[in-house]
Structures are given as C-alpha cells and as structure tokens.
Amino acid sequence: MRKLLPSARRASGSGAAPPPARSGRQGRNLFEAAAVYVAARAEDDQDRMDEAATWVSPGQLSFGVDELASRALLALARERDQTPETVARSLLGIRGR
C-alpha cells in the first residue's frame, strides 16, 4: 500500500521529495476560479483573468460566476433592504418599471 499511496510514502520517512505542486485545472475549486476571475475583471487585470480561466472548464467557470453574482446580489439586496430585482436594475442602470 505504501508504494501506491503518496501520503503513505511521505509518512513512511523514505526521504522522497513531495510531489510537485498542482498546476492548471487540477486542485482548483470552481468557486475560487470564479472569485479570482470576477475580481480580476473588476480590476481590469487581463493576466489574472486568463489564469483563472485555465483552472476549470469554461462551463464550470460560467456556473461559478453565475453563483457569485447571485450571492452578491442577495447580500447587497439584504444590506440595502431592497429586492434583488431592484438592486440588479440599479447596478445595471436600468430604470424601474
């Protein structure tokens, strides 16, 4: 078993170097990618946007960005004591009905 499981190999004191850090899509959470992507977009940081976009698939990033937008809108609506629709329209510069 120690030969098969990386954690068991390290724990056995074999002196082997730990595996290299994960890069690219591995080890990244879609919500982490969405948070970095949206924050980078707000700060007009194209390099960080591009990097975050490589961490997950485009579909996962889209889902994460959508979830972040929904949560942010709900939080802002509660803070302002307004409906989510009113806040969304205000943020987008759309007049009320």
GROMACS .gro file of N, CA, C and O in nm:
model
  388
    1MET      N    1   0.082  -0.119   0.000
    1MET     CA    2   0.000   0.000   0.000
    1MET      C    3   0.087   0.126   0.000
    1MET      O    4   0.050   0.224  -0.061
    2ARG      N    5   0.198   0.124   0.070
    2ARG     CA    6   0.282   0.243   0.077
    2ARG      C    7   0.338   0.281  -0.059
    2ARG      O    8   0.365   0.398  -0.084
    3LYS      N    9   0.353   0.187  -0.147
    3LYS     CA   10   0.403   0.217  -0.281
    3LYS      C   11   0.296   0.284  -0.366
    3LYS      O   12   0.326   0.357  -0.459
    4LEU      N   13   0.170   0.258  -0.334
    4LEU     CA   14   0.060   0.310  -0.415
    4LEU      C   15   0.011   0.447  -0.369
    4LEU      O   16  -0.033   0.528  -0.450
    5LEU      N   17   0.013   0.473  -0.239
    5LEU     CA   18  -0.044   0.597  -0.186
    5LEU      C   19   0.066   0.699  -0.157
    5LEU      O   20   0.154   0.674  -0.075
    6PRO      N   21   0.061   0.815  -0.222
    6PRO     CA   22   0.165   0.917  -0.199
    6PRO      C   23   0.176   0.959  -0.053
    6PRO      O   24   0.284   0.978  -0.002
    7SER      N   25   0.061   0.971   0.016
    7SER     CA   26   0.066   1.014   0.155
    7SER      C   27   0.134   0.910   0.242
    7SER      O   28   0.205   0.942   0.336
    8ALA      N   29   0.115   0.784   0.211
    8ALA     CA   30   0.179   0.677   0.287
    8ALA      C   31   0.329   0.675   0.261
    8ALA      O   32   0.408   0.648   0.350
    9ARG      N   33   0.370   0.706   0.139
    9ARG     CA   34   0.513   0.710   0.108
    9ARG      C   35   0.581   0.821   0.187
    9ARG      O   36   0.688   0.803   0.241
   10ARG      N   37   0.518   0.940   0.195
   10ARG     CA   38   0.579   1.050   0.268
   10ARG      C   39   0.583   1.020   0.417
   10ARG      O   40   0.679   1.050   0.484
   11ALA      N   41   0.477   0.959   0.468
   11ALA     CA   42   0.470   0.930   0.610
   11ALA      C   43   0.568   0.822   0.651
   11ALA      O   44   0.608   0.813   0.765
   12SER      N   45   0.610   0.739   0.557
   12SER     CA   46   0.700   0.629   0.590
   12SER      C   47   0.842   0.675   0.615
   12SER      O   48   0.926   0.596   0.656
   13GLY      N   49   0.870   0.802   0.590
   13GLY     CA   50   1.002   0.855   0.615
   13GLY      C   51   1.104   0.811   0.513
   13GLY      O   52   1.222   0.801   0.541
   14SER      N   53   1.061   0.787   0.391
   14SER     CA   54   1.151   0.739   0.287
   14SER      C   55   1.245   0.848   0.239
   14SER      O   56   1.338   0.822   0.165
   15GLY      N   57   1.218   0.974   0.280
   15GLY     CA   58   1.304   1.083   0.239
   15GLY      C   59   1.276   1.131   0.098
   15GLY      O   60   1.346   1.217   0.048
   16ALA      N   61   1.177   1.076   0.034
   16ALA     CA   62   1.142   1.116  -0.102
   16ALA      C   63   1.086   1.257  -0.100
   16ALA      O   64   1.018   1.297  -0.006
   17ALA      N   65   1.115   1.332  -0.203
   17ALA     CA   66   1.063   1.468  -0.214
   17ALA      C   67   0.913   1.463  -0.236
   17ALA      O   68   0.862   1.370  -0.299
   18PRO      N   69   0.840   1.560  -0.184
   18PRO     CA   70   0.696   1.563  -0.207
   18PRO      C   71   0.668   1.585  -0.356
   18PRO      O   72   0.752   1.638  -0.427
   19PRO      N   73   0.549   1.543  -0.401
   19PRO     CA   74   0.516   1.562  -0.542
   19PRO      C   75   0.510   1.710  -0.575
   19PRO      O   76   0.486   1.793  -0.488
   20PRO      N   77   0.533   1.745  -0.702
   20PRO     CA   78   0.529   1.886  -0.740
   20PRO      C   79   0.390   1.943  -0.721
   20PRO      O   80   0.291   1.872  -0.722
   21ALA      N   81   0.384   2.074  -0.701
   21ALA     CA   82   0.256   2.142  -0.683
   21ALA      C   83   0.171   2.125  -0.808
   21ALA      O   84   0.221   2.121  -0.919
   22ARG      N   85   0.042   2.116  -0.786
   22ARG     CA   86  -0.050   2.103  -0.899
   22ARG      C   87  -0.058   2.234  -0.975
   22ARG      O   88  -0.051   2.341  -0.917
   23SER      N   89  -0.076   2.224  -1.104
   23SER     CA   90  -0.093   2.344  -1.185
   23SER      C   91  -0.210   2.323  -1.278
   23SER      O   92  -0.262   2.214  -1.291
   24GLY      N   93  -0.249   2.431  -1.344
   24GLY     CA   94  -0.359   2.422  -1.439
   24GLY      C   95  -0.491   2.395  -1.369
   24GLY      O   96  -0.520   2.452  -1.266
   25ARG      N   97  -0.569   2.306  -1.423
   25ARG     CA   98  -0.704   2.280  -1.373
   25ARG      C   99  -0.706   2.198  -1.245
   25ARG      O  100  -0.803   2.200  -1.173
   26GLN      N  101  -0.603   2.124  -1.217
   26GLN     CA  102  -0.603   2.038  -1.101
   26GLN      C  103  -0.594   2.119  -0.973
   26GLN      O  104  -0.522   2.216  -0.965
   27GLY      N  105  -0.668   2.077  -0.872
   27GLY     CA  106  -0.658   2.137  -0.741
   27GLY      C  107  -0.727   2.271  -0.724
   27GLY      O  108  -0.712   2.334  -0.622
   28ARG      N  109  -0.799   2.315  -0.823
   28ARG     CA  110  -0.867   2.444  -0.812
   28ARG      C  111  -1.017   2.423  -0.802
   28ARG      O  112  -1.077   2.345  -0.874
   29ASN      N  113  -1.078   2.497  -0.715
   29ASN     CA  114  -1.220   2.493  -0.692
   29ASN      C  115  -1.288   2.590  -0.790
   29ASN      O  116  -1.236   2.699  -0.814
   30LEU      N  117  -1.402   2.552  -0.844
   30LEU     CA  118  -1.468   2.639  -0.942
   30LEU      C  119  -1.509   2.772  -0.880
   30LEU      O  120  -1.508   2.875  -0.947
   31PHE      N  121  -1.539   2.774  -0.751
   31PHE     CA  122  -1.575   2.900  -0.686
   31PHE      C  123  -1.451   2.988  -0.665
   31PHE      O  124  -1.459   3.110  -0.674
   32GLU      N  125  -1.337   2.925  -0.637
   32GLU     CA  126  -1.212   3.001  -0.627
   32GLU      C  127  -1.179   3.064  -0.763
   32GLU      O  128  -1.143   3.182  -0.771
   33ALA      N  129  -1.195   2.986  -0.869
   33ALA     CA  130  -1.168   3.037  -1.003
   33ALA      C  131  -1.262   3.153  -1.035
   33ALA      O  132  -1.220   3.256  -1.088
   34ALA      N  133  -1.390   3.138  -1.000
   34ALA     CA  134  -1.487   3.244  -1.028
   34ALA      C  135  -1.455   3.371  -0.949
   34ALA      O  136  -1.462   3.481  -1.003
   35ALA      N  137  -1.418   3.355  -0.823
   35ALA     CA  138  -1.386   3.471  -0.740
   35ALA      C  139  -1.266   3.547  -0.796
   35ALA      O  140  -1.269   3.670  -0.807
   36VAL      N  141  -1.162   3.475  -0.832
   36VAL     CA  142  -1.042   3.539  -0.887
   36VAL      C  143  -1.074   3.603  -1.021
   36VAL      O  144  -1.034   3.717  -1.050
   37TYR      N  145  -1.150   3.532  -1.105
   37TYR     CA  146  -1.185   3.583  -1.237
   37TYR      C  147  -1.265   3.713  -1.229
   37TYR      O  148  -1.233   3.811  -1.294
   38VAL      N  149  -1.367   3.714  -1.146
   38VAL     CA  150  -1.454   3.832  -1.134
   38VAL      C  151  -1.377   3.950  -1.071
   38VAL      O  152  -1.389   4.064  -1.118
   39ALA      N  153  -1.299   3.921  -0.968
   39ALA     CA  154  -1.221   4.028  -0.905
   39ALA      C  155  -1.120   4.085  -1.006
   39ALA      O  156  -1.103   4.207  -1.014
   40ALA      N  157  -1.057   3.998  -1.082
   40ALA     CA  158  -0.960   4.044  -1.182
   40ALA      C  159  -1.030   4.126  -1.290
   40ALA      O  160  -0.977   4.227  -1.337
   41ARG      N  161  -1.148   4.084  -1.329
   41ARG     CA  162  -1.222   4.160  -1.429
   41ARG      C  163  -1.259   4.298  -1.376
   41ARG      O  164  -1.248   4.398  -1.448
   42ALA      N  165  -1.300   4.305  -1.250
   42ALA     CA  166  -1.335   4.433  -1.190
   42ALA      C  167  -1.213   4.526  -1.183
   42ALA      O  168  -1.227   4.647  -1.193
   43GLU      N  169  -1.095   4.467  -1.169
   43GLU     CA  170  -0.971   4.545  -1.161
   43GLU      C  171  -0.902   4.558  -1.296
   43GLU      O  172  -0.792   4.610  -1.304
   44ASP      N  173  -0.967   4.508  -1.402
   44ASP     CA  174  -0.913   4.513  -1.538
   44ASP      C  175  -0.774   4.449  -1.547
   44ASP      O  176  -0.683   4.503  -1.608
   45ASP      N  177  -0.761   4.331  -1.483
   45ASP     CA  178  -0.634   4.258  -1.480
   45ASP      C  179  -0.647   4.136  -1.573
   45ASP      O  180  -0.686   4.028  -1.529
   46GLN      N  181  -0.616   4.155  -1.699
   46GLN     CA  182  -0.634   4.051  -1.800
   46GLN      C  183  -0.550   3.926  -1.770
   46GLN      O  184  -0.595   3.815  -1.793
   47ASP      N  185  -0.430   3.944  -1.718
   47ASP     CA  186  -0.344   3.828  -1.689
   47ASP      C  187  -0.407   3.737  -1.584
   47ASP      O  188  -0.409   3.615  -1.600
   48ARG      N  189  -0.461   3.796  -1.476
   48ARG     CA  190  -0.526   3.714  -1.373
   48ARG      C  191  -0.655   3.652  -1.426
   48ARG      O  192  -0.689   3.539  -1.389
   49MET      N  193  -0.727   3.724  -1.510
   49MET     CA  194  -0.848   3.665  -1.570
   49MET      C  195  -0.812   3.543  -1.652
   49MET      O  196  -0.876   3.437  -1.640
   50ASP      N  197  -0.710   3.557  -1.734
   50ASP     CA  198  -0.666   3.446  -1.819
   50ASP      C  199  -0.621   3.327  -1.735
   50ASP      O  200  -0.652   3.212  -1.767
   51GLU      N  201  -0.548   3.355  -1.628
   51GLU     CA  202  -0.500   3.247  -1.542
   51GLU      C  203  -0.617   3.173  -1.477
   51GLU      O  204  -0.624   3.051  -1.480
   52ALA      N  205  -0.709   3.248  -1.417
   52ALA     CA  206  -0.824   3.187  -1.351
   52ALA      C  207  -0.908   3.105  -1.448
   52ALA      O  208  -0.963   3.001  -1.412
   53ALA      N  209  -0.917   3.150  -1.571
   53ALA     CA  210  -0.995   3.080  -1.673
   53ALA      C  211  -0.935   2.944  -1.709
   53ALA      O  212  -1.005   2.859  -1.764
   54THR      N  213  -0.809   2.922  -1.677
   54THR     CA  214  -0.747   2.792  -1.705
   54THR      C  215  -0.766   2.692  -1.592
   54THR      O  216  -0.739   2.575  -1.609
   55TRP      N  217  -0.810   2.737  -1.476
   55TRP     CA  218  -0.821   2.649  -1.360
   55TRP      C  219  -0.935   2.550  -1.369
   55TRP      O  220  -0.929   2.443  -1.309
   56VAL      N  221  -1.040   2.585  -1.439
   56VAL     CA  222  -1.158   2.499  -1.452
   56VAL      C  223  -1.208   2.507  -1.595
   56VAL      O  224  -1.165   2.592  -1.672
   57SER      N  225  -1.303   2.424  -1.629
   57SER     CA  226  -1.359   2.428  -1.764
   57SER      C  227  -1.442   2.555  -1.782
   57SER      O  228  -1.488   2.614  -1.684
   58PRO      N  229  -1.464   2.597  -1.906
   58PRO     CA  230  -1.547   2.717  -1.929
   58PRO      C  231  -1.687   2.704  -1.868
   58PRO      O  232  -1.739   2.802  -1.815
   59GLY      N  233  -1.744   2.586  -1.875
   59GLY     CA  234  -1.877   2.566  -1.817
   59GLY      C  235  -1.877   2.582  -1.666
   59GLY      O  236  -1.969   2.640  -1.608
   60GLN      N  237  -1.774   2.529  -1.602
   60GLN     CA  238  -1.762   2.542  -1.457
   60GLN      C  239  -1.740   2.689  -1.418
   60GLN      O  240  -1.798   2.736  -1.321
   61LEU      N  241  -1.656   2.758  -1.494
   61LEU     CA  242  -1.631   2.900  -1.465
   61LEU      C  243  -1.761   2.979  -1.479
   61LEU      O  244  -1.793   3.063  -1.395
   62SER      N  245  -1.837   2.951  -1.582
   62SER     CA  246  -1.964   3.020  -1.604
   62SER      C  247  -2.059   2.995  -1.487
   62SER      O  248  -2.124   3.088  -1.437
   63PHE      N  249  -2.067   2.870  -1.443
   63PHE     CA  250  -2.153   2.837  -1.330
   63PHE      C  251  -2.106   2.911  -1.204
   63PHE      O  252  -2.187   2.968  -1.131
   64GLY      N  253  -1.976   2.913  -1.180
   64GLY     CA  254  -1.922   2.980  -1.063
   64GLY      C  255  -1.947   3.130  -1.064
   64GLY      O  256  -1.982   3.190  -0.962
   65VAL      N  257  -1.930   3.192  -1.181
   65VAL     CA  258  -1.955   3.335  -1.194
   65VAL      C  259  -2.104   3.364  -1.171
   65VAL      O  260  -2.139   3.460  -1.101
   66ASP      N  261  -2.191   3.280  -1.225
   66ASP     CA  262  -2.335   3.297  -1.205
   66ASP      C  263  -2.371   3.284  -1.057
   66ASP      O  264  -2.448   3.364  -1.003
   67GLU      N  265  -2.313   3.186  -0.990
   67GLU     CA  266  -2.340   3.166  -0.847
   67GLU      C  267  -2.289   3.284  -0.766
   67GLU      O  268  -2.356   3.332  -0.674
   68LEU      N  269  -2.171   3.334  -0.800
   68LEU     CA  270  -2.115   3.450  -0.731
   68LEU      C  271  -2.205   3.572  -0.750
   68LEU      O  272  -2.233   3.645  -0.655
   69ALA      N  273  -2.252   3.593  -0.871
   69ALA     CA  274  -2.340   3.707  -0.898
   69ALA      C  275  -2.469   3.696  -0.817
   69ALA      O  276  -2.515   3.794  -0.758
   70SER      N  277  -2.526   3.577  -0.811
   70SER     CA  278  -2.650   3.557  -0.735
   70SER      C  279  -2.629   3.585  -0.587
   70SER      O  280  -2.709   3.654  -0.523
   71ARG      N  281  -2.520   3.530  -0.533
   71ARG     CA  282  -2.494   3.550  -0.390
   71ARG      C  283  -2.464   3.697  -0.359
   71ARG      O  284  -2.509   3.750  -0.257
   72ALA      N  285  -2.388   3.761  -0.445
   72ALA     CA  286  -2.355   3.902  -0.423
   72ALA      C  287  -2.481   3.988  -0.431
   72ALA      O  288  -2.500   4.080  -0.351
   73LEU      N  289  -2.567   3.959  -0.526
   73LEU     CA  290  -2.690   4.035  -0.541
   73LEU      C  291  -2.779   4.019  -0.419
   73LEU      O  292  -2.835   4.117  -0.368
   74LEU      N  293  -2.791   3.896  -0.370
   74LEU     CA  294  -2.873   3.874  -0.250
   74LEU      C  295  -2.815   3.947  -0.129
   74LEU      O  296  -2.889   4.008  -0.051
   75ALA      N  297  -2.684   3.942  -0.113
   75ALA     CA  298  -2.621   4.010   0.001
   75ALA      C  299  -2.641   4.161  -0.009
   75ALA      O  300  -2.673   4.227   0.092
   76LEU      N  301  -2.624   4.215  -0.126
   76LEU     CA  302  -2.641   4.359  -0.144
   76LEU      C  303  -2.787   4.400  -0.125
   76LEU      O  304  -2.816   4.504  -0.065
   77ALA      N  305  -2.880   4.317  -0.172
   77ALA     CA  306  -3.022   4.347  -0.154
   77ALA      C  307  -3.059   4.349  -0.006
   77ALA      O  308  -3.133   4.437   0.040
   78ARG      N  309  -3.007   4.252   0.070
   78ARG     CA  310  -3.033   4.250   0.214
   78ARG      C  311  -2.974   4.374   0.281
   78ARG      O  312  -3.038   4.434   0.368
   79GLU      N  313  -2.852   4.408   0.242
   79GLU     CA  314  -2.785   4.525   0.300
   79GLU      C  315  -2.863   4.653   0.273
   79GLU      O  316  -2.873   4.740   0.359
   80ARG      N  317  -2.918   4.665   0.153
   80ARG     CA  318  -2.992   4.785   0.114
   80ARG      C  319  -3.140   4.779   0.152
   80ARG      O  320  -3.214   4.874   0.131
   81ASP      N  321  -3.183   4.663   0.200
   81ASP     CA  322  -3.324   4.639   0.231
   81ASP      C  323  -3.411   4.665   0.109
   81ASP      O  324  -3.512   4.736   0.115
   82GLN      N  325  -3.366   4.609  -0.004
   82GLN     CA  326  -3.440   4.619  -0.130
   82GLN      C  327  -3.454   4.480  -0.190
   82GLN      O  328  -3.388   4.386  -0.147
   83THR      N  329  -3.536   4.470  -0.293
   83THR     CA  330  -3.549   4.342  -0.361
   83THR      C  331  -3.427   4.317  -0.450
   83THR      O  332  -3.364   4.414  -0.498
   84PRO      N  333  -3.394   4.192  -0.475
   84PRO     CA  334  -3.284   4.163  -0.566
   84PRO      C  335  -3.303   4.225  -0.704
   84PRO      O  336  -3.208   4.275  -0.765
   85GLU      N  337  -3.426   4.227  -0.753
   85GLU     CA  338  -3.451   4.286  -0.885
   85GLU      C  339  -3.422   4.435  -0.885
   85GLU      O  340  -3.361   4.488  -0.979
   86THR      N  341  -3.463   4.505  -0.780
   86THR     CA  342  -3.437   4.649  -0.771
   86THR      C  343  -3.287   4.677  -0.770
   86THR      O  344  -3.239   4.766  -0.840
   87VAL      N  345  -3.213   4.598  -0.693
   87VAL     CA  346  -3.068   4.616  -0.686
   87VAL      C  347  -3.003   4.584  -0.821
   87VAL      O  348  -2.917   4.658  -0.869
   88ALA      N  349  -3.046   4.476  -0.883
   88ALA     CA  350  -2.989   4.438  -1.013
   88ALA      C  351  -3.013   4.547  -1.116
   88ALA      O  352  -2.921   4.585  -1.191
   89ARG      N  353  -3.132   4.599  -1.120
   89ARG     CA  354  -3.163   4.707  -1.215
   89ARG      C  355  -3.079   4.832  -1.185
   89ARG      O  356  -3.029   4.896  -1.276
   90SER      N  357  -3.064   4.862  -1.058
   90SER     CA  358  -2.983   4.978  -1.019
   90SER      C  359  -2.837   4.960  -1.062
   90SER      O  360  -2.777   5.052  -1.117
   91LEU      N  361  -2.780   4.844  -1.038
   91LEU     CA  362  -2.642   4.817  -1.073
   91LEU      C  363  -2.618   4.825  -1.224
   91LEU      O  364  -2.511   4.866  -1.269
   92LEU      N  365  -2.720   4.786  -1.300
   92LEU     CA  366  -2.708   4.787  -1.446
   92LEU      C  367  -2.756   4.917  -1.510
   92LEU      O  368  -2.751   4.932  -1.632
   93GLY      N  369  -2.805   5.008  -1.426
   93GLY     CA  370  -2.851   5.136  -1.479
   93GLY      C  371  -2.983   5.129  -1.552
   93GLY      O  372  -3.012   5.209  -1.641
   94ILE      N  373  -3.065   5.032  -1.512
   94ILE     CA  374  -3.196   5.015  -1.574
   94ILE      C  375  -3.301   5.078  -1.483
   94ILE      O  376  -3.306   5.052  -1.364
   95ARG      N  377  -3.385   5.163  -1.542
   95ARG     CA  378  -3.489   5.228  -1.464
   95ARG      C  379  -3.594   5.128  -1.420
   95ARG      O  380  -3.621   5.030  -1.489
   96GLY      N  381  -3.657   5.160  -1.308
   96GLY     CA  382  -3.765   5.076  -1.255
   96GLY      C  383  -3.884   5.076  -1.349
   96GLY      O  384  -3.899   5.161  -1.435
   97ARG      N  385  -3.970   4.982  -1.330
   97ARG     CA  386  -4.088   4.969  -1.416
   97ARG      C  387  -4.191   5.072  -1.383
   97ARG      O  388  -4.220   5.115  -1.284
   0.00000   0.00000   0.00000
